[in-house]
């Protein structure tokens, strides 16, 4: 494991959630694999997470309600 990854490990809560209030970025590279993680120290990451979850649900629920299936 590189020095950057070891240093970065202290900011992971439960080994899964990146939490660093001193880091201004909203996304950080994943420690393992390809992709990005949220920096959960920022309030915007919670809002973006809620949007990511609610948007697909609303896209499915609203048409079902409009066409009378619900």
PDB file of C-alpha atoms in Angstrom:
ATOM      1  CA  UNK A   1       0.000   0.000   0.000  1.00  0.00           C
ATOM      2  CA  UNK A   2       1.415   3.396  -0.933  1.00  0.00           C
ATOM      3  CA  UNK A   3       2.116   6.146   1.594  1.00  0.00           C
ATOM      4  CA  UNK A   4      -0.794   8.215   0.260  1.00  0.00           C
ATOM      5  CA  UNK A   5      -3.241   5.333   0.725  1.00  0.00           C
ATOM      6  CA  UNK A   6      -1.982   4.641   4.275  1.00  0.00           C
ATOM      7  CA  UNK A   7      -2.253   8.308   5.185  1.00  0.00           C
ATOM      8  CA  UNK A   8      -5.708   8.453   3.631  1.00  0.00           C
ATOM      9  CA  UNK A   9      -6.900   5.461   5.709  1.00  0.00           C
ATOM     10  CA  UNK A  10      -7.218   7.485   8.896  1.00  0.00           C
ATOM     11  CA  UNK A  11     -10.056   9.461   7.301  1.00  0.00           C
ATOM     12  CA  UNK A  12     -12.217   6.392   6.645  1.00  0.00           C
ATOM     13  CA  UNK A  13     -14.876   5.676   9.260  1.00  0.00           C
ATOM     14  CA  UNK A  14     -15.685   1.976   9.660  1.00  0.00           C
ATOM     15  CA  UNK A  15     -13.317   1.446   6.738  1.00  0.00           C
ATOM     16  CA  UNK A  16     -16.026   2.517   4.271  1.00  0.00           C
ATOM     17  CA  UNK A  17     -16.963   6.177   4.657  1.00  0.00           C
ATOM     18  CA  UNK A  18     -14.472   8.931   3.855  1.00  0.00           C
ATOM     19  CA  UNK A  19     -14.816  11.752   6.380  1.00  0.00           C
ATOM     20  CA  UNK A  20     -12.322  14.612   6.204  1.00  0.00           C
ATOM     21  CA  UNK A  21     -13.601  18.114   7.029  1.00  0.00           C
ATOM     22  CA  UNK A  22     -10.283  19.652   5.943  1.00  0.00           C
ATOM     23  CA  UNK A  23     -10.584  18.253   2.407  1.00  0.00           C
ATOM     24  CA  UNK A  24     -12.564  20.688   0.202  1.00  0.00           C
ATOM     25  CA  UNK A  25     -13.412  18.091  -2.450  1.00  0.00           C
ATOM     26  CA  UNK A  26     -16.816  16.451  -2.527  1.00  0.00           C
ATOM     27  CA  UNK A  27     -15.504  13.269  -4.168  1.00  0.00           C
ATOM     28  CA  UNK A  28     -12.316  11.311  -3.525  1.00  0.00           C
ATOM     29  CA  UNK A  29     -10.842   8.315  -5.309  1.00  0.00           C
ATOM     30  CA  UNK A  30     -11.747   4.963  -3.815  1.00  0.00           C
ATOM     31  CA  UNK A  31      -9.046   3.232  -1.831  1.00  0.00           C
ATOM     32  CA  UNK A  32      -9.749  -0.069  -3.552  1.00  0.00           C
ATOM     33  CA  UNK A  33     -11.041  -0.470  -7.071  1.00  0.00           C
ATOM     34  CA  UNK A  34     -12.263   2.031  -9.605  1.00  0.00           C
ATOM     35  CA  UNK A  35     -14.559   4.920  -8.813  1.00  0.00           C
ATOM     36  CA  UNK A  36     -15.106   7.655  -6.301  1.00  0.00           C
ATOM     37  CA  UNK A  37     -16.428   8.022  -2.767  1.00  0.00           C
ATOM     38  CA  UNK A  38     -18.284  10.897  -1.162  1.00  0.00           C
ATOM     39  CA  UNK A  39     -16.532  13.026   1.407  1.00  0.00           C
ATOM     40  CA  UNK A  40     -19.203  12.679   4.097  1.00  0.00           C
ATOM     41  CA  UNK A  41     -17.834  15.658   6.024  1.00  0.00           C
ATOM     42  CA  UNK A  42     -19.611  17.958   3.571  1.00  0.00           C
ATOM     43  CA  UNK A  43     -23.317  18.670   3.735  1.00  0.00           C
ATOM     44  CA  UNK A  44     -23.576  18.638  -0.075  1.00  0.00           C
ATOM     45  CA  UNK A  45     -22.681  14.954  -0.161  1.00  0.00           C
ATOM     46  CA  UNK A  46     -25.780  14.119   1.902  1.00  0.00           C
ATOM     47  CA  UNK A  47     -27.989  16.194  -0.413  1.00  0.00           C
ATOM     48  CA  UNK A  48     -26.496  14.581  -3.499  1.00  0.00           C
ATOM     49  CA  UNK A  49     -26.953  11.107  -1.992  1.00  0.00           C
ATOM     50  CA  UNK A  50     -30.638  11.797  -1.254  1.00  0.00           C
ATOM     51  CA  UNK A  51     -31.122  13.093  -4.802  1.00  0.00           C
ATOM     52  CA  UNK A  52     -29.434  10.007  -6.284  1.00  0.00           C
ATOM     53  CA  UNK A  53     -31.777   7.759  -4.292  1.00  0.00           C
ATOM     54  CA  UNK A  54     -35.015   9.746  -4.706  1.00  0.00           C
ATOM     55  CA  UNK A  55     -34.774  10.640  -8.399  1.00  0.00           C
ATOM     56  CA  UNK A  56     -35.132   7.064  -9.749  1.00  0.00           C
ATOM     57  CA  UNK A  57     -37.889   6.330  -7.240  1.00  0.00           C
ATOM     58  CA  UNK A  58     -39.832   9.404  -8.338  1.00  0.00           C
ATOM     59  CA  UNK A  59     -39.310   8.600 -12.022  1.00  0.00           C
ATOM     60  CA  UNK A  60     -40.988   5.240 -11.399  1.00  0.00           C
ATOM     61  CA  UNK A  61     -43.671   6.263  -8.873  1.00  0.00           C
ATOM     62  CA  UNK A  62     -45.018   9.423 -10.563  1.00  0.00           C
ATOM     63  CA  UNK A  63     -45.930   7.776 -13.905  1.00  0.00           C
ATOM     64  CA  UNK A  64     -47.501   4.840 -12.074  1.00  0.00           C
ATOM     65  CA  UNK A  65     -49.612   7.274 -10.062  1.00  0.00           C
ATOM     66  CA  UNK A  66     -50.565   9.332 -13.127  1.00  0.00           C
ATOM     67  CA  UNK A  67     -51.708   6.268 -15.089  1.00  0.00           C
ATOM     68  CA  UNK A  68     -53.691   4.895 -12.152  1.00  0.00           C
ATOM     69  CA  UNK A  69     -51.615   1.847 -11.216  1.00  0.00           C
ATOM     70  CA  UNK A  70     -51.159   3.128  -7.636  1.00  0.00           C
TER      71      UNK A  70
END
